[in-house]
Short mmCIF file of C-alpha atoms and ligand atoms in Angstrom, two decimals:
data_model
loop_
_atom_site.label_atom_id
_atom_site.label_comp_id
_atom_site.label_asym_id
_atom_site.label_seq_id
_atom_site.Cartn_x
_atom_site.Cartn_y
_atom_site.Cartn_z
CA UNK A 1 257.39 138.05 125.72
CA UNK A 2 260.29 135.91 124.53
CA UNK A 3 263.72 137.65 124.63
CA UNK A 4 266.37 136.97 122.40
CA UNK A 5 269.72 136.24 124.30
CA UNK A 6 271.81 138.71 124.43
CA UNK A 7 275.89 138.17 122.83
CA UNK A 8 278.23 138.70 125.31
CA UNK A 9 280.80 139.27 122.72
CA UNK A 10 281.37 141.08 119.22
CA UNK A 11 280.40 139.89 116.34
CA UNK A 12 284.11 139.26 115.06
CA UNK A 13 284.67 137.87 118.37
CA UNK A 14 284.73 134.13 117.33
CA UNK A 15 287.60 134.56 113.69
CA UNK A 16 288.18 132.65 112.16
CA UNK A 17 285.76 129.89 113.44
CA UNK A 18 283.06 132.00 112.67
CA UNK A 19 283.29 135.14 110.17
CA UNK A 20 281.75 138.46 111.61
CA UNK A 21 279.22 138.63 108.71
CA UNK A 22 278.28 134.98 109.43
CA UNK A 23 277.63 135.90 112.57
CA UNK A 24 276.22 139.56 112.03
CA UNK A 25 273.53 138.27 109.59
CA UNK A 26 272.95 135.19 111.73
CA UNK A 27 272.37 136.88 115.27
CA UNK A 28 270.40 139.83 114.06
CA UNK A 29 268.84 138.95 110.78
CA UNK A 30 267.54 134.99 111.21
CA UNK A 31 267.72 134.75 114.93
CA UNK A 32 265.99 137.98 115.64
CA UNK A 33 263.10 137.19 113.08
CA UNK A 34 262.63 133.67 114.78
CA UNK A 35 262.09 135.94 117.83
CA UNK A 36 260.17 138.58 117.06
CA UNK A 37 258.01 136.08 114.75
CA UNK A 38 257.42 133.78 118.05
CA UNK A 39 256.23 137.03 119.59
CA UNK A 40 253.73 137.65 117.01
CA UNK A 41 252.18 134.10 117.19
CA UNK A 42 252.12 133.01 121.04
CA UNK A 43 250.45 136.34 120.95
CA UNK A 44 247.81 135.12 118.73
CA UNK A 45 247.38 131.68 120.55
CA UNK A 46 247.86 133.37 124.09
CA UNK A 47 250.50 131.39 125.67
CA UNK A 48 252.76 134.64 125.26
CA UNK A 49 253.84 133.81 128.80
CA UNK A 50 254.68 129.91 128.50
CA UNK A 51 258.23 129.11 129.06
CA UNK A 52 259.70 127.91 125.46
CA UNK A 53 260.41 124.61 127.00
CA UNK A 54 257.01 124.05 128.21
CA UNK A 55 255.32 125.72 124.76
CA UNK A 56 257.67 123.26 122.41
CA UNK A 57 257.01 120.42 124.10
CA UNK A 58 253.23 120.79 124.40
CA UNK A 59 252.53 122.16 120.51
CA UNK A 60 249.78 119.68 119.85
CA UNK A 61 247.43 121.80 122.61
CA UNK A 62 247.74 124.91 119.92
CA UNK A 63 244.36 124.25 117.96
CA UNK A 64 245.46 126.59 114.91
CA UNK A 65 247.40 124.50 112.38
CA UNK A 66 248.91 127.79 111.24
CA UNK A 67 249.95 129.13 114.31
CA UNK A 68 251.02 125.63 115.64
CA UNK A 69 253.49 125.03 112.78
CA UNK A 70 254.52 128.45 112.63
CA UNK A 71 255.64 128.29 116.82
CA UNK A 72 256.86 124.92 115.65
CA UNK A 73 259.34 126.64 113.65
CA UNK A 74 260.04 130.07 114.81
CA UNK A 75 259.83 128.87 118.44
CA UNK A 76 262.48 125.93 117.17
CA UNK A 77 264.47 128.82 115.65
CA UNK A 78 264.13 131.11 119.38
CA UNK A 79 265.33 128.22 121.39
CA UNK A 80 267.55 126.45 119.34
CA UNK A 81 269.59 129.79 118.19
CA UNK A 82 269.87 130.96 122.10
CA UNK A 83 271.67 127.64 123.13
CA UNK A 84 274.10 127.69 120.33
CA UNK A 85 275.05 131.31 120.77
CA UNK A 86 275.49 130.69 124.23
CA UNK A 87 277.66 127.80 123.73
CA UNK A 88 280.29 129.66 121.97
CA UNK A 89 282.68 131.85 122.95
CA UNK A 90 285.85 133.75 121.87
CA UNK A 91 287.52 131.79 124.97
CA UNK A 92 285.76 128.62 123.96
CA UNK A 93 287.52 125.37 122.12
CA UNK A 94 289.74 122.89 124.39
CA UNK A 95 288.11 119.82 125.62
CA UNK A 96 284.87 119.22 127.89
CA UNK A 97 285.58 119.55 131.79
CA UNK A 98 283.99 118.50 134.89
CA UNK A 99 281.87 116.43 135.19
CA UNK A 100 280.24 116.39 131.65
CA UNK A 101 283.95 115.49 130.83
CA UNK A 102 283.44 112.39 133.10
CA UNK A 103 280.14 111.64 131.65
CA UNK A 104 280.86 111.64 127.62
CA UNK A 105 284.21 109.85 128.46
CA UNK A 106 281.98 107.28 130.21
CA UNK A 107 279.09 107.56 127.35
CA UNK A 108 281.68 107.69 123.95
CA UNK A 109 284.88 106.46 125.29
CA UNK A 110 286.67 109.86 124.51
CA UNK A 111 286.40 113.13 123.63
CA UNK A 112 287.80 112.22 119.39
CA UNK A 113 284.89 109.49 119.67
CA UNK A 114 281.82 111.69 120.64
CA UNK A 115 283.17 114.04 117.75
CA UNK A 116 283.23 111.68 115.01
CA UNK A 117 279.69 110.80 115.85
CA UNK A 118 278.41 114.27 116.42
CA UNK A 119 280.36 115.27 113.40
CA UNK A 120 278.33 112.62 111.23
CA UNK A 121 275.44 113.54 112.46
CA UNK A 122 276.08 117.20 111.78
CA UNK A 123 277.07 116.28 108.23
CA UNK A 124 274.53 113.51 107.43
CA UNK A 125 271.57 115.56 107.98
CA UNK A 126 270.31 116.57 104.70
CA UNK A 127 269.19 119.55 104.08
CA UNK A 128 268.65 122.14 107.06
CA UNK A 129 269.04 120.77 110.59
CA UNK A 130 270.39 120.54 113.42
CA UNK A 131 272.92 118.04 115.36
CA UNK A 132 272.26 117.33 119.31
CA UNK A 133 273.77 116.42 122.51
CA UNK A 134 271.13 115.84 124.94
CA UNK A 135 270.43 114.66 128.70
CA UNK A 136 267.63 112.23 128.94
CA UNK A 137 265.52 112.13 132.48
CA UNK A 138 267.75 109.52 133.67
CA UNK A 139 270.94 111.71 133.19
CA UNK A 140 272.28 109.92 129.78
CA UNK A 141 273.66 111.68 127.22
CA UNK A 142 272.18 110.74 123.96
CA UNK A 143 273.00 112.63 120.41
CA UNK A 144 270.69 112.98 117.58
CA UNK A 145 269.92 115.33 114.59
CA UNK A 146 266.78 117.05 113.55
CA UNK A 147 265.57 118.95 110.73
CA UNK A 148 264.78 122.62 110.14
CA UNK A 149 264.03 124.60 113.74
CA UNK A 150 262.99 121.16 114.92
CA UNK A 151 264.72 119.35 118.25
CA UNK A 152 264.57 117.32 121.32
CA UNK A 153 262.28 118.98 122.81
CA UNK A 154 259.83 119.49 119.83
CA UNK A 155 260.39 116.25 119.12
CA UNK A 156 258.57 114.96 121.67
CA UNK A 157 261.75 113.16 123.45
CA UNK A 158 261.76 114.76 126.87
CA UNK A 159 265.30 115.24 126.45
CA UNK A 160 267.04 118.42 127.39
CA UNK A 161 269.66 119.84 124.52
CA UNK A 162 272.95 120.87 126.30
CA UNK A 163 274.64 121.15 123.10
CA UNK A 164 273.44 121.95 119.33
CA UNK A 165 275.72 122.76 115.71
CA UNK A 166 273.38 124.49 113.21
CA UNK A 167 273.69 123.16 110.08
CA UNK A 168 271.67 125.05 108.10
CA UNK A 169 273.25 127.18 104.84
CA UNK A 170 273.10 130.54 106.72
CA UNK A 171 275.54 129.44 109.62
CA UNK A 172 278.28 128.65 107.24
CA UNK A 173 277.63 129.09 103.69
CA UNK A 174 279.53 132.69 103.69
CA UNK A 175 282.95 131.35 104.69
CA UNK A 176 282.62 127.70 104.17
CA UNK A 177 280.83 127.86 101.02
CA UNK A 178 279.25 123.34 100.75
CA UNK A 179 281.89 122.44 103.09
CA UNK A 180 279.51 122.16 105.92
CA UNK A 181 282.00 118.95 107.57
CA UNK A 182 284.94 121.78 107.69
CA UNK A 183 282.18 123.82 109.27
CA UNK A 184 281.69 121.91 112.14
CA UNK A 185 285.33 120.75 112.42
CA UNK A 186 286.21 124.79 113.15
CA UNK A 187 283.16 125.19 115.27
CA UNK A 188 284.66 122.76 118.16
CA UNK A 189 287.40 125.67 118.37
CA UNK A 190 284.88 128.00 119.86
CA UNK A 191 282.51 125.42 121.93
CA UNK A 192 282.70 126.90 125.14
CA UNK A 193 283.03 123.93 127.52
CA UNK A 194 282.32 125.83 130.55
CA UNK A 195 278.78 126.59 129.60
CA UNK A 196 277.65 123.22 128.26
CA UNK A 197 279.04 121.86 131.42
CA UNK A 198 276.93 124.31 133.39
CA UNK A 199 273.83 123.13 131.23
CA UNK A 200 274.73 119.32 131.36
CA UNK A 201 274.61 120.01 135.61
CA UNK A 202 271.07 121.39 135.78
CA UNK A 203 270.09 118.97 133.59
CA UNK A 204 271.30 116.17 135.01
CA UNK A 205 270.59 117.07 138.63
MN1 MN3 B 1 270.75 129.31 112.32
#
Protein backbone atom coordinates (compact mmCIF):
# COMPACT_ATOMS: atom_id res chain seq x y z
CA UNK A 1 0.00 0.00 0.00
CA UNK A 2 1.51 3.29 -1.11
CA UNK A 3 0.71 6.29 1.16
CA UNK A 4 0.41 9.62 0.05
CA UNK A 5 2.61 12.07 2.19
CA UNK A 6 1.01 13.75 4.45
CA UNK A 7 1.19 18.16 4.38
CA UNK A 8 2.53 19.36 7.33
CA UNK A 9 1.01 22.66 6.65
CA UNK A 10 -2.33 24.34 5.32
CA UNK A 11 -3.15 24.62 2.17
CA UNK A 12 -2.78 28.58 2.15
CA UNK A 13 0.30 27.97 3.98
CA UNK A 14 2.75 28.71 1.06
CA UNK A 15 0.81 32.69 -0.37
CA UNK A 16 1.58 33.95 -2.40
CA UNK A 17 4.16 31.46 -3.90
CA UNK A 18 1.59 29.08 -4.18
CA UNK A 19 -2.33 29.98 -4.13
CA UNK A 20 -4.45 27.75 -1.67
CA UNK A 21 -6.63 26.49 -4.59
CA UNK A 22 -3.41 25.63 -6.50
CA UNK A 23 -2.49 23.79 -3.88
CA UNK A 24 -5.98 22.39 -2.65
CA UNK A 25 -6.74 20.92 -6.12
CA UNK A 26 -3.12 19.83 -6.55
CA UNK A 27 -2.59 17.84 -3.15
CA UNK A 28 -5.97 16.24 -3.02
CA UNK A 29 -7.36 16.09 -6.48
CA UNK A 30 -4.11 15.05 -8.93
CA UNK A 31 -1.79 13.84 -6.26
CA UNK A 32 -4.28 11.71 -4.46
CA UNK A 33 -5.54 10.07 -7.81
CA UNK A 34 -1.81 9.28 -8.77
CA UNK A 35 -2.00 7.46 -5.40
CA UNK A 36 -4.88 5.76 -5.10
CA UNK A 37 -4.50 4.83 -9.00
CA UNK A 38 -0.87 3.23 -8.11
CA UNK A 39 -2.82 1.29 -5.51
CA UNK A 40 -5.18 -0.10 -7.92
CA UNK A 41 -2.44 -1.31 -10.38
CA UNK A 42 0.61 -2.72 -8.20
CA UNK A 43 -2.41 -4.50 -6.92
CA UNK A 44 -3.09 -6.01 -10.18
CA UNK A 45 0.66 -6.81 -10.98
CA UNK A 46 1.35 -7.82 -7.23
CA UNK A 47 4.27 -5.82 -6.30
CA UNK A 48 1.77 -3.84 -3.93
CA UNK A 49 4.61 -4.10 -1.43
CA UNK A 50 7.73 -2.89 -3.63
CA UNK A 51 9.25 0.24 -2.44
CA UNK A 52 8.43 3.04 -5.28
CA UNK A 53 12.08 3.39 -5.82
CA UNK A 54 12.68 -0.16 -6.43
CA UNK A 55 9.12 -0.57 -8.59
CA UNK A 56 10.15 2.67 -10.93
CA UNK A 57 13.30 1.67 -11.57
CA UNK A 58 12.57 -1.97 -12.44
CA UNK A 59 9.16 -1.27 -14.76
CA UNK A 60 10.36 -3.37 -17.63
CA UNK A 61 9.83 -6.74 -15.20
CA UNK A 62 5.84 -5.71 -15.26
CA UNK A 63 4.73 -8.04 -18.26
CA UNK A 64 1.29 -6.07 -18.77
CA UNK A 65 1.86 -3.17 -21.16
CA UNK A 66 -1.21 -1.61 -19.56
CA UNK A 67 -0.40 -1.90 -16.17
CA UNK A 68 3.35 -1.13 -16.85
CA UNK A 69 2.62 2.27 -18.44
CA UNK A 70 -0.07 3.01 -16.21
CA UNK A 71 2.60 2.49 -12.83
CA UNK A 72 4.86 4.32 -15.22
CA UNK A 73 2.74 7.22 -14.83
CA UNK A 74 0.72 7.17 -11.74
CA UNK A 75 3.71 5.70 -9.84
CA UNK A 76 5.79 8.86 -11.56
CA UNK A 77 2.90 11.04 -10.31
CA UNK A 78 3.10 9.15 -6.35
CA UNK A 79 6.77 9.74 -6.13
CA UNK A 80 7.40 12.70 -7.89
CA UNK A 81 4.36 14.74 -6.09
CA UNK A 82 5.67 13.45 -2.45
CA UNK A 83 9.22 14.99 -2.98
CA UNK A 84 7.99 18.28 -4.17
CA UNK A 85 5.45 18.71 -1.41
CA UNK A 86 7.98 17.87 0.92
CA UNK A 87 10.38 20.29 -0.37
CA UNK A 88 8.30 23.23 0.33
CA UNK A 89 7.45 24.90 3.16
CA UNK A 90 5.80 28.08 4.57
CA UNK A 91 9.41 28.63 6.29
CA UNK A 92 11.13 27.63 3.10
CA UNK A 93 13.00 30.20 0.47
CA UNK A 94 16.64 31.60 1.47
CA UNK A 95 19.56 29.88 0.02
CA UNK A 96 20.82 26.09 0.22
CA UNK A 97 22.87 25.26 3.53
CA UNK A 98 25.22 22.72 4.64
CA UNK A 99 26.73 20.81 2.92
CA UNK A 100 24.51 20.63 -0.27
CA UNK A 101 25.36 24.44 -0.10
CA UNK A 102 29.06 23.37 -0.41
CA UNK A 103 28.33 20.92 -3.06
CA UNK A 104 26.17 23.09 -5.78
CA UNK A 105 28.63 26.02 -5.04
CA UNK A 106 31.35 23.51 -6.01
CA UNK A 107 29.05 21.88 -8.96
CA UNK A 108 27.43 25.54 -10.49
CA UNK A 109 29.69 28.09 -9.11
CA UNK A 110 26.78 29.77 -7.08
CA UNK A 111 23.59 29.58 -5.92
CA UNK A 112 22.15 32.53 -9.09
CA UNK A 113 24.06 29.96 -11.47
CA UNK A 114 22.34 26.58 -10.55
CA UNK A 115 19.03 28.72 -10.84
CA UNK A 116 19.39 29.99 -14.21
CA UNK A 117 20.02 26.47 -15.34
CA UNK A 118 17.33 24.80 -13.35
CA UNK A 119 15.12 27.65 -14.31
CA UNK A 120 15.72 26.80 -18.15
CA UNK A 121 15.22 23.59 -17.71
CA UNK A 122 11.97 24.14 -15.87
CA UNK A 123 10.87 26.46 -18.67
CA UNK A 124 12.26 24.63 -21.76
CA UNK A 125 10.44 21.53 -21.19
CA UNK A 126 7.57 21.51 -23.45
CA UNK A 127 4.62 20.47 -22.57
CA UNK A 128 4.12 18.65 -19.06
CA UNK A 129 7.29 17.80 -17.12
CA UNK A 130 9.29 18.01 -14.69
CA UNK A 131 12.82 19.82 -13.84
CA UNK A 132 15.51 17.79 -11.58
CA UNK A 133 18.29 18.07 -9.23
CA UNK A 134 19.72 14.76 -8.70
CA UNK A 135 22.69 12.81 -6.86
CA UNK A 136 24.35 10.33 -9.07
CA UNK A 137 26.10 7.06 -7.25
CA UNK A 138 29.24 8.88 -7.12
CA UNK A 139 27.69 11.84 -5.09
CA UNK A 140 27.43 14.49 -8.17
CA UNK A 141 24.77 16.59 -8.55
CA UNK A 142 23.46 16.51 -12.01
CA UNK A 143 20.06 18.44 -13.24
CA UNK A 144 17.81 17.33 -15.92
CA UNK A 145 14.10 17.55 -17.03
CA UNK A 146 11.62 14.91 -17.89
CA UNK A 147 8.30 14.69 -19.28
CA UNK A 148 4.86 13.89 -17.86
CA UNK A 149 5.18 11.69 -14.32
CA UNK A 150 8.46 10.56 -15.81
CA UNK A 151 12.08 11.06 -13.81
CA UNK A 152 15.44 9.94 -12.78
CA UNK A 153 14.57 7.13 -11.52
CA UNK A 154 12.09 5.94 -14.27
CA UNK A 155 14.41 6.98 -16.47
CA UNK A 156 16.60 4.45 -15.98
CA UNK A 157 19.56 6.87 -14.61
CA UNK A 158 20.20 5.47 -11.16
CA UNK A 159 20.13 8.86 -9.96
CA UNK A 160 18.37 9.86 -6.82
CA UNK A 161 16.01 13.24 -7.19
CA UNK A 162 16.70 15.53 -4.14
CA UNK A 163 14.93 18.27 -5.74
CA UNK A 164 11.97 18.50 -8.48
CA UNK A 165 9.63 21.90 -9.87
CA UNK A 166 6.44 20.54 -11.52
CA UNK A 167 5.80 22.10 -14.48
CA UNK A 168 2.83 20.82 -15.55
CA UNK A 169 -0.48 23.33 -16.17
CA UNK A 170 -2.17 22.22 -12.88
CA UNK A 171 0.75 23.47 -10.53
CA UNK A 172 0.48 26.96 -11.80
CA UNK A 173 -1.99 27.65 -14.38
CA UNK A 174 -4.60 29.12 -11.62
CA UNK A 175 -2.41 32.02 -10.48
CA UNK A 176 0.20 32.19 -13.09
CA UNK A 177 -1.99 31.70 -15.95
CA UNK A 178 1.27 30.71 -19.32
CA UNK A 179 3.74 32.35 -17.19
CA UNK A 180 5.19 29.11 -16.11
CA UNK A 181 9.11 31.05 -15.89
CA UNK A 182 7.35 33.49 -13.13
CA UNK A 183 6.15 30.20 -11.74
CA UNK A 184 9.24 28.82 -10.91
CA UNK A 185 10.92 32.18 -10.12
CA UNK A 186 8.20 32.39 -6.92
CA UNK A 187 8.59 28.75 -6.19
CA UNK A 188 12.42 29.25 -4.96
CA UNK A 189 10.62 31.47 -2.16
CA UNK A 190 9.18 28.39 -0.58
CA UNK A 191 12.06 25.64 -1.38
CA UNK A 192 12.70 24.49 1.90
CA UNK A 193 16.50 24.15 2.04
CA UNK A 194 16.56 22.21 5.13
CA UNK A 195 14.86 19.23 3.64
CA UNK A 196 16.64 18.96 0.30
CA UNK A 197 19.76 19.17 2.32
CA UNK A 198 18.54 16.29 4.46
CA UNK A 199 17.79 14.33 1.11
CA UNK A 200 21.09 15.41 -0.70
CA UNK A 201 22.92 13.66 2.79
CA UNK A 202 21.33 10.22 2.49
CA UNK A 203 21.90 10.32 -0.87
CA UNK A 204 25.17 11.13 -1.03
CA UNK A 205 26.37 9.05 1.91
MN1 LIG B 1 1.62 18.05 -10.29
Amino acid sequence: MFEQYKLPYAYDALEPAIDALTMETHYSKHHATYTATLNTLAEKAGVQDTEITSLLANLSKIGDEAIRNGIRNNGGGYYNHNLYFKIISPRGGGEPIGALKAKMDATFGSFDAFKEKITALATGQFGSGWAWMSVTPAGELVLSNSANQDNPISQGTGNTPIFGVDVWEHAYYLKYKNLRAAYVKEFFNVVDWNAVNALYEAAAK
